[in-house]
Coordinates of C-alpha atoms in Angstrom, one line a residue:
X1 CA 0.0 0.0 0.0
X2 CA 1.3 3.4 -0.8
X3 CA 0.2 6.9 0.2
X4 CA 1.5 9.2 -2.4
X5 CA 1.6 12.9 -1.3
X6 CA 2.9 14.9 -4.2
X7 CA 1.5 17.9 -6.0
X8 CA -1.9 16.1 -5.7
X9 CA -2.2 16.8 -1.9
X10 CA -0.4 20.2 -1.9
X11 CA -3.2 22.2 -3.5
X12 CA -5.7 24.4 -1.7
X13 CA -8.0 21.6 -1.0
X14 CA -5.4 19.8 1.1
X15 CA -5.9 22.4 3.9
X16 CA -9.6 21.4 4.1
X17 CA -8.8 17.8 4.9
X18 CA -8.9 16.6 8.5
X19 CA -6.6 13.9 9.7
X20 CA -9.5 11.4 10.2
X21 CA -10.6 12.0 6.6
X22 CA -7.1 11.1 5.2
X23 CA -6.8 8.2 7.6
X24 CA -10.2 6.9 6.3
X25 CA -9.0 7.3 2.7
X26 CA -6.0 5.2 3.5
X27 CA -8.2 2.6 5.2
X28 CA -6.6 3.3 8.6
X29 CA -8.8 2.7 11.7
X30 CA -7.9 3.4 15.3
X31 CA -4.4 2.7 16.5
X32 CA -3.9 -0.9 17.8
X33 CA -2.7 -1.9 21.2
X34 CA 0.8 -2.7 20.1
X35 CA 1.7 1.0 19.8
X36 CA 1.0 3.4 22.6
X37 CA 1.4 7.2 23.1
X38 CA 3.0 8.3 26.4
X39 CA 3.5 11.8 27.7
X40 CA 6.4 13.0 29.7
X41 CA 6.5 15.7 32.4
X42 CA 7.3 18.4 29.8
X43 CA 4.1 17.6 27.9
X44 CA 6.0 15.9 25.0
X45 CA 4.6 12.8 23.4
X46 CA 6.8 9.7 22.9
X47 CA 5.9 6.4 21.4
X48 CA 6.1 2.9 22.8
X49 CA 5.9 -0.2 20.6
X50 CA 5.6 -3.8 21.7
X51 CA 7.9 -6.3 20.1
X52 CA 8.9 -9.9 21.0
X53 CA 11.6 -8.4 23.3
X54 CA 9.1 -6.2 25.2
X55 CA 8.2 -2.6 25.0
X56 CA 10.5 -0.2 23.3
X57 CA 10.6 3.6 23.1
X58 CA 10.9 5.0 19.5
X59 CA 12.0 8.4 20.9
X60 CA 13.6 9.7 24.1
X61 CA 11.4 9.2 27.1
X62 CA 12.7 12.4 28.7
X63 CA 13.2 14.9 25.8
X64 CA 12.4 13.7 22.3
X65 CA 12.8 17.2 20.9
X66 CA 16.4 17.6 22.2
X67 CA 17.1 14.1 20.9
X68 CA 15.9 15.2 17.4
X69 CA 18.3 18.2 17.4
X70 CA 21.2 16.0 18.2
X71 CA 20.2 13.5 15.6
X72 CA 19.9 16.1 12.8
X73 CA 23.4 17.4 13.9
X74 CA 24.8 14.0 13.1
X75 CA 23.7 13.9 9.4
X76 CA 26.8 14.1 7.3
X77 CA 27.5 15.1 3.6
X78 CA 24.1 16.6 3.2
X79 CA 25.5 19.1 0.7
X80 CA 26.2 16.3 -1.8
X81 CA 22.5 15.5 -2.2
X82 CA 19.4 17.1 -3.6
X83 CA 16.9 15.2 -1.6
X84 CA 16.6 13.2 1.7
X85 CA 14.6 10.0 2.0
X86 CA 13.5 9.4 5.6
X87 CA 12.9 5.8 6.5
X88 CA 11.1 5.6 9.8
X89 CA 8.8 8.5 10.9
X90 CA 7.8 7.7 14.4
X91 CA 6.2 10.9 15.7
X92 CA 8.2 13.0 13.3
X93 CA 10.4 15.0 15.7
X94 CA 13.5 14.5 13.6
X95 CA 11.7 15.4 10.4
X96 CA 10.2 18.5 11.9
X97 CA 13.7 19.6 13.1
X98 CA 15.2 18.9 9.7
X99 CA 12.6 21.0 7.9
X100 CA 13.2 23.8 10.4
X101 CA 16.9 23.7 9.8
X102 CA 16.9 23.0 6.0
X103 CA 13.7 24.6 4.7
X104 CA 14.8 24.5 1.0
X105 CA 15.7 20.8 1.0
X106 CA 13.3 18.4 -0.7
X107 CA 12.5 15.2 1.2
X108 CA 10.3 12.1 1.1
X109 CA 9.0 10.0 4.0
X110 CA 8.5 6.3 4.5
X111 CA 6.8 4.6 7.4
X112 CA 6.7 0.8 7.1
X113 CA 4.5 0.3 10.2
X114 CA 0.9 1.2 9.8
X115 CA 0.2 1.4 13.6
X116 CA 3.0 3.9 14.0
X117 CA 1.7 5.9 11.1
X118 CA -1.7 6.1 12.7
X119 CA -0.3 7.6 15.8
X120 CA 1.8 10.0 13.9
X121 CA -1.2 11.2 11.9
X122 CA -3.2 11.6 15.0
X123 CA -0.7 14.0 16.5
X124 CA 0.2 16.3 13.6
X125 CA -1.8 18.8 11.6
X126 CA -2.0 18.5 7.8
X127 CA 0.1 21.7 7.5
X128 CA 2.9 20.0 9.5
X129 CA 2.6 16.8 7.6
X130 CA 2.3 18.2 4.0
X131 CA 4.9 20.9 3.5
X132 CA 5.9 22.4 0.2
X133 CA 9.1 20.4 -0.1
X134 CA 7.6 17.0 0.7
X135 CA 7.8 15.0 -2.5
X136 CA 6.5 11.5 -1.6
X137 CA 5.0 9.9 1.4
X138 CA 4.9 6.1 1.6
X139 CA 3.7 3.3 3.8
X140 CA 3.4 -0.4 3.0
X141 CA 1.3 -3.5 3.5
X142 CA 2.2 -7.2 3.2
X143 CA 3.5 -6.7 -0.4
X144 CA 6.6 -5.1 1.0
X145 CA 8.7 -2.1 -0.2
X146 CA 9.5 -3.0 -3.8
X147 CA 6.7 -1.3 -5.5
X148 CA 7.1 1.9 -3.4
X149 CA 10.8 2.0 -4.2
X150 CA 10.3 1.5 -7.9
X151 CA 7.8 4.3 -7.9
X152 CA 10.2 6.6 -6.1
X153 CA 13.3 5.9 -8.2
X154 CA 11.3 6.2 -11.4
X155 CA 10.4 9.8 -10.6
X156 CA 13.5 11.1 -8.9
X157 CA 16.6 11.9 -11.0
X158 CA 18.6 13.6 -8.3
X159 CA 21.1 12.1 -5.8
X160 CA 19.2 10.9 -2.7
X161 CA 20.5 10.5 0.8
X162 CA 18.8 7.6 2.7
X163 CA 18.4 8.5 6.4
X164 CA 17.3 5.8 8.8
X165 CA 15.8 6.7 12.2
X166 CA 18.4 4.8 14.3
X167 CA 16.0 3.1 16.7
X168 CA 14.4 1.3 13.7
X169 CA 17.6 -0.6 13.1
X170 CA 17.3 -2.0 16.5
X171 CA 13.5 -2.5 17.0
X172 CA 12.8 -3.6 13.4
X173 CA 16.3 -5.0 12.6
X174 CA 15.5 -7.5 9.9
X175 CA 12.9 -5.4 8.1
X176 CA 15.2 -2.3 8.1
X177 CA 18.1 -4.3 6.8
X178 CA 15.9 -5.7 4.1
X179 CA 14.8 -2.2 3.2
X180 CA 18.3 -0.8 3.1
X181 CA 19.4 -3.6 0.8
X182 CA 16.4 -3.1 -1.5
X183 CA 17.0 0.6 -1.6
X184 CA 20.7 0.1 -2.4
X185 CA 19.9 -2.3 -5.2
X186 CA 17.2 -0.3 -6.8
X187 CA 19.1 3.0 -6.6
X188 CA 22.1 1.2 -8.1
X189 CA 20.0 -0.1 -11.0
X190 CA 18.5 3.3 -11.6
X191 CA 21.8 5.1 -11.5
X192 CA 23.2 2.6 -14.0
X193 CA 20.2 3.3 -16.2
X194 CA 20.5 7.0 -15.8
X195 CA 24.2 6.9 -16.5
X196 CA 23.7 4.9 -19.7
X197 CA 20.9 7.1 -20.8
X198 CA 22.8 10.3 -20.0
X199 CA 26.2 9.2 -21.3
X200 CA 25.2 7.2 -24.3
X201 CA 21.8 8.1 -25.6
X202 CA 23.0 11.2 -27.4
X203 CA 26.2 9.6 -28.6
X204 CA 24.3 6.5 -29.8
X205 CA 22.2 8.7 -32.2
X206 CA 25.2 10.8 -33.3
X207 CA 27.4 7.7 -33.8
X208 CA 24.5 6.0 -35.7
X209 CA 24.4 8.9 -38.1
X210 CA 28.2 9.2 -38.4
X211 CA 28.5 5.4 -38.9
X212 CA 26.0 5.4 -41.8
X213 CA 28.6 5.6 -44.6
X214 CA 30.7 2.8 -43.1
X215 CA 27.6 0.6 -42.5
X216 CA 26.8 0.9 -46.2
X217 CA 30.4 0.0 -47.2
X218 CA 30.8 -3.0 -44.9
X219 CA 29.0 -6.4 -44.7
X220 CA 26.6 -7.4 -42.0
X221 CA 28.2 -10.4 -40.3
X222 CA 24.8 -12.0 -39.6
X223 CA 23.4 -11.8 -43.1
X224 CA 25.6 -14.3 -45.0
X225 CA 28.8 -16.3 -44.8
X226 CA 28.0 -17.9 -41.4
X227 CA 28.8 -21.4 -42.7
X228 CA 32.4 -20.7 -41.8
X229 CA 31.5 -21.0 -38.2
X230 CA 28.7 -23.5 -37.9
X231 CA 29.4 -26.2 -35.4
X232 CA 33.0 -25.0 -34.8
X233 CA 34.4 -24.0 -31.4
X234 CA 35.0 -20.3 -30.7
X235 CA 37.2 -18.7 -28.0
X236 CA 35.7 -15.5 -26.5
X237 CA 38.7 -13.7 -24.9
X238 CA 38.0 -11.0 -22.3
X239 CA 40.5 -8.8 -20.5
X240 CA 40.1 -10.3 -17.0
X241 CA 43.3 -10.9 -15.0
X242 CA 43.2 -14.7 -15.6
X243 CA 44.0 -14.0 -19.3
X244 CA 47.6 -13.7 -18.1
X245 CA 47.6 -17.5 -17.6
X246 CA 46.4 -18.4 -21.1
X247 CA 48.6 -16.7 -23.7
X248 CA 50.6 -19.8 -24.6
X249 CA 47.4 -21.9 -24.8
X250 CA 45.9 -19.3 -27.1
X251 CA 49.0 -19.1 -29.2
X252 CA 48.9 -22.9 -29.6
X253 CA 45.2 -22.8 -30.5
X254 CA 45.9 -20.1 -33.1
X255 CA 49.0 -21.7 -34.6
X256 CA 47.1 -25.0 -35.1
X257 CA 43.8 -23.6 -36.1
X258 CA 41.9 -25.5 -33.3
X259 CA 39.2 -22.8 -32.8
X260 CA 38.3 -19.3 -33.8
X261 CA 39.6 -16.7 -31.4
X262 CA 37.6 -13.5 -30.9
X263 CA 38.7 -10.7 -28.6
X264 CA 36.2 -8.4 -26.8
X265 CA 37.0 -4.9 -25.7
X266 CA 40.4 -4.2 -24.2
X267 CA 41.6 -7.8 -24.5
X268 CA 42.8 -7.0 -28.0
X269 CA 45.7 -5.0 -26.6
X270 CA 46.8 -7.8 -24.2
X271 CA 46.8 -10.2 -27.1
X272 CA 48.7 -7.9 -29.4
X273 CA 51.4 -7.4 -26.7
X274 CA 52.0 -11.2 -26.8
X275 CA 52.0 -11.3 -30.6
X276 CA 48.6 -13.1 -30.8
X277 CA 46.3 -11.8 -33.6
X278 CA 42.6 -12.9 -33.0
X279 CA 40.4 -14.0 -35.9
X280 CA 38.2 -11.0 -35.1
X281 CA 38.1 -8.1 -32.6
X282 CA 34.6 -7.3 -31.4
X283 CA 33.5 -3.8 -30.1
X284 CA 30.2 -2.1 -29.3
X285 CA 30.9 0.7 -26.8
X286 CA 29.5 4.1 -28.0
X287 CA 31.9 6.1 -25.8
X288 CA 34.7 8.3 -27.1
X289 CA 37.2 6.4 -24.9
X290 CA 36.5 3.2 -26.9
X291 CA 38.5 4.5 -29.8
X292 CA 41.6 4.4 -27.5
X293 CA 41.3 0.6 -27.3
X294 CA 42.1 0.3 -31.0
X295 CA 44.7 3.0 -31.3
X296 CA 47.6 0.6 -31.3
X297 CA 46.2 -1.2 -34.4
X298 CA 45.8 2.1 -36.2
X299 CA 49.2 3.4 -35.2
X300 CA 50.9 0.3 -36.3
X301 CA 48.7 -0.1 -39.4
X302 CA 47.8 -3.7 -38.6
X303 CA 45.5 -4.7 -41.5
X304 CA 45.0 -8.4 -40.8
X305 CA 42.5 -8.3 -37.8
X306 CA 38.9 -7.9 -38.8
X307 CA 37.0 -5.4 -36.7
X308 CA 33.4 -6.6 -35.9
X309 CA 31.5 -3.6 -34.6
X310 CA 28.0 -2.8 -33.4
X311 CA 26.2 -0.2 -35.3
X312 CA 26.1 2.1 -32.3
X313 CA 29.8 2.0 -31.6
X314 CA 31.5 5.4 -31.1
X315 CA 32.2 6.6 -34.6
X316 CA 35.8 7.5 -33.7
X317 CA 36.5 3.8 -33.2
X318 CA 35.9 2.8 -36.8
X319 CA 37.4 5.9 -38.4
X320 CA 40.7 5.1 -40.2
X321 CA 40.6 1.4 -39.1
X322 CA 43.3 -0.2 -41.3
X323 CA 41.8 -3.8 -41.5
X324 CA 38.6 -5.3 -42.8
X325 CA 35.4 -4.4 -41.0
X326 CA 32.0 -6.0 -40.6
X327 CA 29.1 -4.8 -38.6
X328 CA 26.0 -6.0 -36.8
X329 CA 22.9 -4.1 -35.9
X330 CA 22.0 -3.4 -32.3
X331 CA 18.4 -3.3 -31.1
X332 CA 18.8 0.1 -29.4
X333 CA 20.0 1.6 -32.7
X334 CA 17.0 3.4 -34.3
X335 CA 19.0 5.2 -36.9
X336 CA 20.5 2.6 -39.2
X337 CA 17.5 0.3 -39.4
X338 CA 15.4 3.2 -40.6
X339 CA 17.6 3.4 -43.7
X340 CA 18.4 -0.2 -44.3
X341 CA 16.8 -2.8 -46.6
X342 CA 18.4 -6.1 -47.5
X343 CA 18.7 -6.7 -51.3
X344 CA 17.4 -10.3 -50.7
X345 CA 14.3 -8.9 -49.1
X346 CA 14.8 -10.8 -45.8
X347 CA 14.4 -9.1 -42.4
X348 CA 17.3 -7.3 -40.8
X349 CA 19.1 -9.4 -38.1
X350 CA 19.5 -7.6 -34.8
X351 CA 21.5 -8.3 -31.7
X352 CA 20.2 -7.4 -28.3
X353 CA 22.1 -4.7 -26.5
X354 CA 23.7 -5.8 -23.2
X355 CA 25.8 -4.4 -20.4
X356 CA 29.1 -5.7 -21.7
X357 CA 30.7 -6.4 -25.1
X358 CA 31.3 -10.0 -23.9
X359 CA 27.6 -10.6 -23.6
X360 CA 26.9 -9.1 -27.0
X361 CA 29.6 -11.2 -28.6
X362 CA 28.3 -14.3 -26.9
X363 CA 25.0 -13.7 -28.7
X364 CA 26.8 -13.0 -31.9
X365 CA 28.8 -16.2 -31.8
X366 CA 25.7 -18.2 -31.0
X367 CA 23.9 -16.7 -33.9
X368 CA 26.8 -17.5 -36.2
X369 CA 26.5 -21.2 -35.1
X370 CA 29.6 -21.5 -33.1
X371 CA 29.5 -24.5 -30.6
X372 CA 31.0 -24.8 -28.1
X373 CA 31.8 -21.2 -27.0
X374 CA 34.8 -21.1 -24.7
X375 CA 35.2 -18.2 -22.2
X376 CA 38.7 -16.9 -21.4
X377 CA 39.5 -14.0 -19.0
X378 CA 35.8 -13.7 -18.0
X379 CA 36.6 -13.1 -14.3
X380 CA 33.7 -10.8 -13.4
X381 CA 35.5 -10.0 -10.2
X382 CA 38.9 -9.4 -8.6
X383 CA 41.9 -11.7 -8.8
X384 CA 44.1 -10.8 -5.8
X385 CA 45.0 -7.1 -6.5
X386 CA 43.9 -6.8 -10.1
X387 CA 40.7 -6.6 -12.2
X388 CA 42.2 -6.6 -15.7
X389 CA 44.9 -8.5 -17.6
X390 CA 48.3 -6.9 -17.9
X391 CA 48.8 -5.1 -21.2
X392 CA 45.1 -4.4 -21.7
X393 CA 45.6 -0.6 -21.1
X394 CA 43.0 -0.6 -18.4
X395 CA 43.4 0.2 -14.7
X396 CA 44.6 -3.0 -13.1
X397 CA 45.3 -2.3 -9.4
X398 CA 42.6 -2.8 -6.7
X399 CA 42.9 -0.2 -3.9
X400 CA 41.3 -0.1 -0.5
X401 CA 38.5 2.2 -1.7
X402 CA 37.5 -0.4 -4.4
X403 CA 37.6 -3.2 -1.9
X404 CA 35.2 -1.4 0.4
X405 CA 32.6 -1.6 -2.4
X406 CA 33.2 -5.3 -3.0
X407 CA 31.2 -8.3 -1.9
X408 CA 31.8 -12.1 -1.9
X409 CA 30.5 -14.5 -4.5
X410 CA 31.6 -18.1 -5.4
X411 CA 34.2 -18.7 -8.0
X412 CA 34.4 -21.5 -10.6
X413 CA 35.8 -23.9 -8.0
X414 CA 33.4 -22.9 -5.2
X415 CA 35.8 -20.7 -3.3
X416 CA 35.0 -17.2 -2.1
X417 CA 36.0 -14.3 -4.3
X418 CA 35.4 -10.5 -4.4
X419 CA 33.3 -8.7 -6.9
X420 CA 31.4 -5.5 -7.3
X421 CA 27.8 -4.8 -8.3
X422 CA 28.6 -3.9 -11.8
X423 CA 30.5 -7.2 -12.5
X424 CA 27.8 -9.2 -10.7
X425 CA 25.2 -7.5 -12.9
X426 CA 27.2 -8.6 -16.0
X427 CA 27.3 -12.1 -14.6
X428 CA 23.6 -12.3 -14.1
X429 CA 22.8 -10.9 -17.5
X430 CA 25.2 -13.4 -19.1
X431 CA 23.6 -16.2 -17.2
X432 CA 20.2 -15.1 -18.5
X433 CA 21.3 -15.2 -22.1
X434 CA 23.1 -18.6 -21.7
X435 CA 19.9 -20.0 -20.2
X436 CA 18.0 -19.0 -23.4
X437 CA 20.6 -20.8 -25.6
X438 CA 19.4 -24.3 -24.9
X439 CA 21.4 -26.0 -27.6
X440 CA 24.7 -24.2 -26.9
X441 CA 27.5 -25.5 -24.7
X442 CA 29.5 -22.8 -22.9
X443 CA 32.8 -23.8 -21.3
X444 CA 34.4 -21.4 -18.8
X445 CA 38.2 -21.7 -18.6
X446 CA 38.6 -18.6 -16.4
X447 CA 40.9 -19.5 -13.4
X448 CA 39.6 -17.8 -10.3
X449 CA 36.7 -16.3 -12.1
X450 CA 33.1 -16.0 -10.8
X451 CA 30.9 -19.0 -11.3
X452 CA 28.6 -18.4 -14.3
X453 CA 25.4 -20.6 -14.1
X454 CA 24.9 -22.5 -17.3
X455 CA 28.7 -22.9 -18.0
X456 CA 31.0 -25.8 -17.2
X457 CA 34.4 -25.0 -15.7
X458 CA 37.3 -26.8 -17.4
X459 CA 40.9 -25.5 -17.4
X460 CA 42.1 -24.5 -20.8
X461 CA 44.8 -27.2 -21.0
X462 CA 42.2 -29.8 -20.5
X463 CA 39.9 -28.2 -23.1
X464 CA 42.8 -28.3 -25.7
X465 CA 43.5 -32.0 -24.8
X466 CA 40.0 -33.3 -24.7
X467 CA 37.8 -31.0 -26.8
X468 CA 40.0 -29.3 -29.4
X469 CA 41.5 -32.3 -31.2
X470 CA 40.9 -31.3 -34.8
X471 CA 43.6 -29.2 -36.5
X472 CA 43.0 -26.5 -39.1
X473 CA 39.3 -26.1 -38.7
X474 CA 39.5 -22.3 -39.0
X475 CA 38.7 -20.7 -42.3
X476 CA 41.3 -17.9 -42.4
X477 CA 39.5 -16.3 -45.3
X478 CA 36.1 -16.1 -43.6
X479 CA 35.8 -12.4 -44.3
X480 CA 35.9 -12.9 -48.0
X481 CA 32.6 -14.8 -47.9
X482 CA 30.8 -11.6 -47.2
X483 CA 29.7 -8.8 -49.5
X484 CA 27.7 -5.6 -49.1
X485 CA 24.0 -6.0 -50.0
X486 CA 21.9 -3.1 -48.8
X487 CA 19.6 -1.3 -51.2
X488 CA 20.8 2.2 -52.1
X489 CA 17.4 3.1 -53.7
X490 CA 15.7 2.4 -50.4
X491 CA 18.2 4.6 -48.6
X492 CA 17.7 7.4 -51.0
X493 CA 13.9 7.3 -50.6
X494 CA 14.3 7.2 -46.8
X495 CA 16.8 10.1 -46.7
X496 CA 14.4 12.3 -48.7
X497 CA 11.4 11.4 -46.5
X498 CA 13.4 12.1 -43.3
X499 CA 14.5 15.6 -44.4
X500 CA 10.9 16.3 -45.2
X501 CA 9.9 15.1 -41.7
X502 CA 12.5 17.4 -40.2
X503 CA 10.9 20.4 -42.0
X504 CA 7.5 19.3 -40.6
X505 CA 9.0 19.0 -37.1
X506 CA 10.1 22.6 -37.1
X507 CA 6.4 23.6 -37.8
X508 CA 5.3 21.4 -34.9
X509 CA 7.8 23.2 -32.6
X510 CA 6.5 26.6 -33.7
X511 CA 2.9 25.6 -33.1
X512 CA 3.7 24.3 -29.6
X513 CA 5.4 27.5 -28.6
X514 CA 2.5 29.6 -29.9
X515 CA 0.2 27.4 -27.8
X516 CA 2.5 27.9 -24.7
X517 CA 2.1 31.7 -25.2
X518 CA -1.7 31.2 -25.2
X519 CA -1.5 29.1 -22.1
X520 CA 0.6 31.7 -20.2
X521 CA -2.0 34.3 -21.1
X522 CA -4.9 32.2 -19.9
X523 CA -3.0 31.3 -16.7
X524 CA -2.4 35.0 -16.0
X525 CA -6.1 35.8 -16.5
X526 CA -7.3 32.5 -14.7
X527 CA -9.3 31.6 -17.8
X528 CA -10.1 28.0 -16.9
X529 CA -12.4 27.2 -19.8
X530 CA -9.9 28.5 -22.3
X531 CA -7.3 26.3 -20.7
X532 CA -9.5 23.2 -21.1
X533 CA -9.7 24.0 -24.8
X534 CA -6.0 24.5 -25.0
X535 CA -5.4 21.1 -23.4
X536 CA -7.3 19.5 -26.2
X537 CA -5.1 21.4 -28.7
X538 CA -2.1 20.3 -26.8
X539 CA -3.1 16.6 -27.0
X540 CA -3.5 16.9 -30.8
X541 CA -0.1 18.5 -31.3
X542 CA 1.5 15.9 -29.0
X543 CA 0.1 13.2 -31.2
X544 CA 1.6 14.9 -34.3
X545 CA 4.9 15.1 -32.5
X546 CA 4.9 11.4 -31.7
X547 CA 4.0 10.5 -35.3
X548 CA 7.0 12.5 -36.7
X549 CA 9.7 10.0 -37.7
X550 CA 12.6 12.5 -37.3
X551 CA 11.5 13.2 -33.7
X552 CA 10.8 9.6 -33.0
X553 CA 14.0 8.0 -34.3
X554 CA 16.4 10.8 -33.5
X555 CA 15.3 13.4 -31.0
X556 CA 13.3 11.4 -28.5
X557 CA 15.9 8.7 -28.5
X558 CA 18.6 11.3 -27.6
X559 CA 16.4 12.6 -24.8
X560 CA 14.6 9.5 -23.6
X561 CA 15.5 10.0 -19.9
X562 CA 14.1 13.6 -20.0
X563 CA 11.1 12.3 -22.0
X564 CA 10.4 9.7 -19.2
X565 CA 10.4 12.5 -16.6
X566 CA 8.0 14.6 -18.8
X567 CA 5.6 11.7 -19.2
X568 CA 5.6 11.1 -15.5
X569 CA 4.9 14.8 -14.8
X570 CA 1.9 14.5 -17.3
X571 CA 0.7 11.5 -15.3
X572 CA 0.8 13.4 -12.1
X573 CA -0.7 16.6 -13.6
X574 CA -3.8 14.5 -14.4
X575 CA -4.7 14.6 -10.7
X576 CA -5.0 18.4 -10.7
X577 CA -8.6 19.5 -10.7
X578 CA -7.6 23.1 -11.2
X579 CA -6.8 23.8 -14.9
X580 CA -4.5 26.7 -14.0
X581 CA -2.3 24.5 -11.8
X582 CA -2.3 21.7 -14.4
X583 CA -1.2 24.2 -17.2
X584 CA 1.6 25.5 -15.0
X585 CA 2.8 21.9 -14.5
X586 CA 2.7 21.2 -18.3
X587 CA 4.6 24.4 -19.0
X588 CA 7.2 23.8 -16.3
X589 CA 8.3 20.5 -17.8
X590 CA 7.4 20.4 -21.4
X591 CA 8.4 23.8 -22.6
X592 CA 12.0 23.3 -21.5
X593 CA 12.0 19.8 -22.9
X594 CA 10.7 21.0 -26.3
X595 CA 13.2 23.9 -26.4
X596 CA 16.0 21.4 -25.9
X597 CA 14.6 19.1 -28.7
X598 CA 14.4 22.0 -31.1
X599 CA 18.0 23.0 -30.5
X600 CA 19.1 19.5 -31.1
X601 CA 17.0 19.2 -34.3
X602 CA 18.7 22.3 -35.7
X603 CA 22.1 20.8 -34.8
X604 CA 21.5 17.4 -36.3
X605 CA 19.8 18.4 -39.6
X606 CA 22.9 19.8 -41.4
X607 CA 24.9 16.8 -40.2
X608 CA 22.4 14.4 -41.5
X609 CA 22.1 16.1 -44.8
X610 CA 25.9 15.9 -45.2
X611 CA 26.0 12.2 -44.3
X612 CA 23.1 11.5 -46.8
X613 CA 25.1 13.1 -49.6
X614 CA 28.3 11.1 -48.6
X615 CA 26.4 7.8 -48.6
X616 CA 24.7 8.4 -51.9
X617 CA 28.0 9.6 -53.6
X618 CA 29.9 6.6 -52.4
X619 CA 27.1 4.3 -53.5
X620 CA 27.1 5.9 -56.9
X621 CA 30.9 5.4 -57.3
X622 CA 30.5 1.7 -56.4
X623 CA 27.8 1.2 -58.9
X624 CA 24.9 0.5 -56.5

């Protein structure tokens, strides 16, 4: 159960509610006998709760107000956060003192115990409970805290400080620990999502545009030529520290053609340092830093290692690459599939995006028909004092600060090892994909690596002896079996249509901003009927915006995190009965969002026109 106090309860009508009315709306009856109010000699209330260990005070018996002052004094690093999340309300002394001390700070409240919440609500006024900076107010039922936490993190972008009323950690020990763990996990997942959205969404679109000419000049590795790999073993080499144990084994495999060897990410540099050239180097990361991984190949003009890149890879990575290149389309790429049509009329093949290039490459090798797939250097955790193989050009030393963030999981031999949330998240996602590959055998040779469900641990020397017994099974000319087969006529038609959509989008922007001016005028004059009509206009314009392909495939993708926030603000604005307040809410969020979209449209349009010309000219030169 969740009581949401947001803008919905902070309007004028809130002041008219009495506490019993709100309690009734929540389904709260009288307080039960497990929780009691007690008054001290100063006339201050405190709260007693009965647990299996007897009666416990939730506040000081003698001076709960003074206790709250000392407690607020103890809060550290508040300046690093934009909002505070209070777990445990009690009678709210600490929250009242916090609000007095930090009147501009946003906060949310969470009371897991309904009986305590009843007592709190019976002792405070609505004005005390619902202040202007209160964002969300939660309680729960038997379903637990998960839904409440998901609601909270889906609506809050800022950094949040979790503050626990200390007595809850003693009186409700197991429940509080469970909440802290859930809060930590969900906040971690949200931060990871926010980071990816903020760091990569704009680059994904820009790189998609910049990569268009190369996409049209390189084959799609999933569209033909896969017979080179069917039923043959493939080694997936990652840059974990255990890679340092396997160089001679990998050299032996390469020299005798026992299996295909594919590097992922920074592992290419560790292999190059040992003079081992993989049969393919796989990459996918849209970041600018990703180009540094392949700088050695470019500097030394190594032209014999095929680069297999995802269509959203950072465009700097594939610029001036000296060797052959092949690509694969990624499901989060909305740019390239818009322009692409296979010459044979078949559907485009797409690889699911994932948290690491190793997981993406695992999918790719499975789709190519490789079996078994053999993992090397897939530690997904720390090996003594290192997290990467030497020579990979990544940070390799584990310091004390990193170890504090680590936790223990089981390794391939059942021993304890340290890992961090990010690596553990990679492991779980890889396990999920492996589980879906029912007909694939995955062997993990990673010494000291994390156990990956669905794989069998076999040391590499045993794999060579027992499983890789056939020499020269590798087709060293596998790249030559591929050719470029996308329709240039289809691209030409799409490029013309998209520029036309861009022109229409500018008209949509202009009409929105004219509508905003009308809304502002109606707000100033409190013309509620006019605003209702304007909301209908707004809905029609919003439908046009969503139907515009340039906006949908480029602009919204670049801003999808901000778009999520806008949509949630619309959701909450629906609760406003007052059209003036509703219009203010719409203007507050959507006008800024739209101005940002318009600026990006004006930036992307000339870039896109230039790329269109480049693709068409190169296609014409090649006779397509």
